[in-house]
Amino acid sequence: MTGPRMPLLLDANVEAVLARLHAQSRRELPSLLGYFLLRSIPQWMKGRRLTDLDDRDTLFLRRKLIALARDKGEFCYLMCRALGASRIVEVGTSFGVSTIYLAAAARDNIAATGREDARETLGSLASPIDFLLIDSWIPLARPILEMLKSSLRPGALVLCDNTGRFKADYRDYLGYVRDPANGFRSIHIPFSGGMEVTLRC
């Protein structure tokens, strides 16, 4: 038997916003699944997969809150805190739910080191990146990582969402991060949908 959930971020205002946004995301999930199921059926009948978004899909998605799941958001927060990450990059945010977790971690790390003004740390990407979250359109995942690779400091973490659910679509990305010759070590974490956690060596 478990007791009440302890707020991870220890900030009542942030926790309240996250609770509201996660609830909204759960309410929107059935319509999201229904929409793409109907879009996929004609492709399945032709022996194809739905891989490209058109203008109609973009318009539909623009109105939907597609949030990173709470357990994944909390995992990102914990990883950023453990790293002492203050230079954090996110690619593919929807309505900024995952950004709240990342910003809270950066704020808490900066506070822990006695820095009161986050702008001195986060104002420029010229410094090496500590943490990268990729939660974007699948074909962009590897090109984004390749583009940012030289900016990742040794020991930086890269988290890529839904790599279990869409394993076949992420084949190119997974092959890249799991090849030690590319300077990474990588492991699959079995969250719902899966998540690839990659260390920059």
PDB file of C-alpha atoms in Angstrom, residues 71-199:
ATOM      1  CA  ASP A  71       6.810   9.778 -14.714  1.00  0.00           C
ATOM      2  CA  LYS A  72       9.035  10.745 -17.661  1.00  0.00           C
ATOM      3  CA  GLY A  73       8.932  14.402 -16.675  1.00  0.00           C
ATOM      4  CA  GLU A  74       9.932  13.518 -13.125  1.00  0.00           C
ATOM      5  CA  PHE A  75      12.692  11.265 -14.471  1.00  0.00           C
ATOM      6  CA  CYS A  76      14.022  14.175 -16.557  1.00  0.00           C
ATOM      7  CA  TYR A  77      13.929  16.382 -13.463  1.00  0.00           C
ATOM      8  CA  LEU A  78      15.865  13.832 -11.408  1.00  0.00           C
ATOM      9  CA  MET A  79      18.469  13.270 -14.131  1.00  0.00           C
ATOM     10  CA  CYS A  80      19.020  17.019 -14.519  1.00  0.00           C
ATOM     11  CA  ARG A  81      19.378  17.438 -10.753  1.00  0.00           C
ATOM     12  CA  ALA A  82      21.807  14.516 -10.553  1.00  0.00           C
ATOM     13  CA  LEU A  83      23.905  16.028 -13.358  1.00  0.00           C
ATOM     14  CA  GLY A  84      23.785  19.503 -11.870  1.00  0.00           C
ATOM     15  CA  ALA A  85      22.525  20.498 -15.317  1.00  0.00           C
ATOM     16  CA  SER A  86      22.022  24.185 -16.002  1.00  0.00           C
ATOM     17  CA  ARG A  87      22.458  24.159 -19.787  1.00  0.00           C
ATOM     18  CA  ILE A  88      19.407  22.219 -20.942  1.00  0.00           C
ATOM     19  CA  VAL A  89      18.027  21.939 -24.475  1.00  0.00           C
ATOM     20  CA  GLU A  90      14.597  20.600 -25.377  1.00  0.00           C
ATOM     21  CA  VAL A  91      13.533  19.785 -28.918  1.00  0.00           C
ATOM     22  CA  GLY A  92       9.873  19.156 -29.666  1.00  0.00           C
ATOM     23  CA  THR A  93       7.857  20.698 -26.846  1.00  0.00           C
ATOM     24  CA  SER A  94       4.064  20.812 -27.260  1.00  0.00           C
ATOM     25  CA  PHE A  95       2.563  23.217 -24.721  1.00  0.00           C
ATOM     26  CA  GLY A  96       5.635  23.273 -22.500  1.00  0.00           C
ATOM     27  CA  VAL A  97       4.781  20.641 -19.890  1.00  0.00           C
ATOM     28  CA  SER A  98       8.168  18.952 -20.144  1.00  0.00           C
ATOM     29  CA  THR A  99       9.773  22.397 -20.175  1.00  0.00           C
ATOM     30  CA  ILE A 100       8.370  23.025 -16.687  1.00  0.00           C
ATOM     31  CA  TYR A 101      10.199  19.971 -15.330  1.00  0.00           C
ATOM     32  CA  LEU A 102      13.434  20.977 -17.050  1.00  0.00           C
ATOM     33  CA  ALA A 103      13.186  24.603 -15.966  1.00  0.00           C
ATOM     34  CA  ALA A 104      12.460  23.553 -12.388  1.00  0.00           C
ATOM     35  CA  ALA A 105      15.579  21.360 -12.399  1.00  0.00           C
ATOM     36  CA  ALA A 106      17.720  24.168 -13.826  1.00  0.00           C
ATOM     37  CA  ARG A 107      16.323  26.620 -11.271  1.00  0.00           C
ATOM     38  CA  ASP A 108      16.966  24.217  -8.398  1.00  0.00           C
ATOM     39  CA  ASN A 109      20.504  23.444  -9.621  1.00  0.00           C
ATOM     40  CA  ILE A 110      21.329  27.139  -9.971  1.00  0.00           C
ATOM     41  CA  ALA A 111      19.913  27.860  -6.528  1.00  0.00           C
ATOM     42  CA  ALA A 112      21.965  24.992  -5.101  1.00  0.00           C
ATOM     43  CA  THR A 113      25.173  26.553  -6.432  1.00  0.00           C
ATOM     44  CA  GLY A 114      24.281  29.971  -5.040  1.00  0.00           C
ATOM     45  CA  ARG A 115      23.490  31.628  -8.380  1.00  0.00           C
ATOM     46  CA  GLU A 116      20.498  33.915  -8.210  1.00  0.00           C
ATOM     47  CA  ASP A 117      20.273  34.918 -11.872  1.00  0.00           C
ATOM     48  CA  ALA A 118      19.673  32.033 -14.280  1.00  0.00           C
ATOM     49  CA  ARG A 119      20.423  34.262 -17.256  1.00  0.00           C
ATOM     50  CA  GLU A 120      24.163  34.101 -16.634  1.00  0.00           C
ATOM     51  CA  THR A 121      24.048  30.319 -17.105  1.00  0.00           C
ATOM     52  CA  LEU A 122      21.205  29.801 -19.559  1.00  0.00           C
ATOM     53  CA  GLY A 123      21.593  32.867 -21.744  1.00  0.00           C
ATOM     54  CA  SER A 124      23.829  31.234 -24.346  1.00  0.00           C
ATOM     55  CA  LEU A 125      24.279  27.869 -25.990  1.00  0.00           C
ATOM     56  CA  ALA A 126      27.941  28.634 -26.524  1.00  0.00           C
ATOM     57  CA  SER A 127      28.691  26.650 -23.388  1.00  0.00           C
ATOM     58  CA  PRO A 128      28.464  22.844 -23.555  1.00  0.00           C
ATOM     59  CA  ILE A 129      25.023  21.295 -23.189  1.00  0.00           C
ATOM     60  CA  ASP A 130      24.438  19.223 -20.038  1.00  0.00           C
ATOM     61  CA  PHE A 131      21.082  17.651 -20.946  1.00  0.00           C
ATOM     62  CA  LEU A 132      19.106  17.241 -24.168  1.00  0.00           C
ATOM     63  CA  LEU A 133      15.495  16.063 -24.422  1.00  0.00           C
ATOM     64  CA  ILE A 134      14.330  14.991 -27.887  1.00  0.00           C
ATOM     65  CA  ASP A 135      10.563  14.605 -28.210  1.00  0.00           C
ATOM     66  CA  SER A 136      10.009  15.718 -31.783  1.00  0.00           C
ATOM     67  CA  TRP A 137       8.854  14.323 -35.125  1.00  0.00           C
ATOM     68  CA  ILE A 138      10.750  11.031 -35.467  1.00  0.00           C
ATOM     69  CA  PRO A 139      12.706  11.726 -38.694  1.00  0.00           C
ATOM     70  CA  LEU A 140      14.267  14.766 -37.005  1.00  0.00           C
ATOM     71  CA  ALA A 141      15.702  12.881 -34.020  1.00  0.00           C
ATOM     72  CA  ARG A 142      19.005  11.743 -35.512  1.00  0.00           C
ATOM     73  CA  PRO A 143      19.713  14.927 -37.523  1.00  0.00           C
ATOM     74  CA  ILE A 144      19.075  17.015 -34.393  1.00  0.00           C
ATOM     75  CA  LEU A 145      21.425  14.868 -32.323  1.00  0.00           C
ATOM     76  CA  GLU A 146      24.117  14.971 -34.996  1.00  0.00           C
ATOM     77  CA  MET A 147      23.760  18.755 -35.204  1.00  0.00           C
ATOM     78  CA  LEU A 148      24.121  19.194 -31.418  1.00  0.00           C
ATOM     79  CA  LYS A 149      26.649  16.426 -30.773  1.00  0.00           C
ATOM     80  CA  SER A 150      29.682  18.714 -30.708  1.00  0.00           C
ATOM     81  CA  SER A 151      27.927  20.928 -28.144  1.00  0.00           C
ATOM     82  CA  LEU A 152      27.257  18.057 -25.723  1.00  0.00           C
ATOM     83  CA  ARG A 153      29.781  17.971 -22.907  1.00  0.00           C
ATOM     84  CA  PRO A 154      31.325  14.637 -21.898  1.00  0.00           C
ATOM     85  CA  GLY A 155      28.875  13.086 -19.443  1.00  0.00           C
ATOM     86  CA  ALA A 156      25.862  14.888 -20.915  1.00  0.00           C
ATOM     87  CA  LEU A 157      22.621  12.925 -21.155  1.00  0.00           C
ATOM     88  CA  VAL A 158      20.310  12.732 -24.144  1.00  0.00           C
ATOM     89  CA  LEU A 159      16.762  11.425 -23.581  1.00  0.00           C
ATOM     90  CA  CYS A 160      14.598  10.529 -26.577  1.00  0.00           C
ATOM     91  CA  ASP A 161      10.922   9.727 -25.970  1.00  0.00           C
ATOM     92  CA  ASN A 162       8.729   6.937 -27.382  1.00  0.00           C
ATOM     93  CA  THR A 163      11.611   4.917 -28.814  1.00  0.00           C
ATOM     94  CA  GLY A 164       9.959   1.678 -27.675  1.00  0.00           C
ATOM     95  CA  ARG A 165       6.524   2.378 -29.115  1.00  0.00           C
ATOM     96  CA  PHE A 166       8.014   3.453 -32.444  1.00  0.00           C
ATOM     97  CA  LYS A 167      11.112   1.256 -32.408  1.00  0.00           C
ATOM     98  CA  ALA A 168      11.000   0.539 -36.130  1.00  0.00           C
ATOM     99  CA  ASP A 169      10.701   4.244 -36.978  1.00  0.00           C
ATOM    100  CA  TYR A 170      13.571   5.085 -34.626  1.00  0.00           C
ATOM    101  CA  ARG A 171      15.827   2.380 -36.089  1.00  0.00           C
ATOM    102  CA  ASP A 172      18.233   4.893 -37.626  1.00  0.00           C
ATOM    103  CA  TYR A 173      18.460   6.944 -34.409  1.00  0.00           C
ATOM    104  CA  LEU A 174      18.874   3.883 -32.183  1.00  0.00           C
ATOM    105  CA  GLY A 175      21.548   2.424 -34.442  1.00  0.00           C
ATOM    106  CA  TYR A 176      23.455   5.696 -34.219  1.00  0.00           C
ATOM    107  CA  VAL A 177      23.387   6.130 -30.425  1.00  0.00           C
ATOM    108  CA  ARG A 178      24.029   2.441 -29.726  1.00  0.00           C
ATOM    109  CA  ASP A 179      27.181   2.346 -31.859  1.00  0.00           C
ATOM    110  CA  PRO A 180      30.108   3.082 -29.483  1.00  0.00           C
ATOM    111  CA  ALA A 181      32.117   4.380 -32.431  1.00  0.00           C
ATOM    112  CA  ASN A 182      29.856   7.452 -32.437  1.00  0.00           C
ATOM    113  CA  GLY A 183      30.890   8.419 -28.915  1.00  0.00           C
ATOM    114  CA  PHE A 184      27.772   7.369 -27.018  1.00  0.00           C
ATOM    115  CA  ARG A 185      26.598   4.704 -24.586  1.00  0.00           C
ATOM    116  CA  SER A 186      22.868   4.086 -24.643  1.00  0.00           C
ATOM    117  CA  ILE A 187      20.156   2.095 -22.900  1.00  0.00           C
ATOM    118  CA  HIS A 188      16.406   1.612 -23.280  1.00  0.00           C
ATOM    119  CA  ILE A 189      14.250   2.519 -20.253  1.00  0.00           C
ATOM    120  CA  PRO A 190      10.874   0.671 -20.261  1.00  0.00           C
ATOM    121  CA  PHE A 191       8.543   3.563 -19.514  1.00  0.00           C
ATOM    122  CA  SER A 192       5.191   3.419 -21.290  1.00  0.00           C
ATOM    123  CA  GLY A 193       6.202   4.043 -24.907  1.00  0.00           C
ATOM    124  CA  GLY A 194       9.842   3.629 -23.970  1.00  0.00           C
ATOM    125  CA  MET A 195      12.663   6.128 -23.652  1.00  0.00           C
ATOM    126  CA  GLU A 196      16.262   5.929 -24.846  1.00  0.00           C
ATOM    127  CA  VAL A 197      18.792   7.335 -22.379  1.00  0.00           C
ATOM    128  CA  THR A 198      22.137   8.111 -23.967  1.00  0.00           C
ATOM    129  CA  LEU A 199      25.409   9.185 -22.386  1.00  0.00           C
TER     130      LEU A 199
END
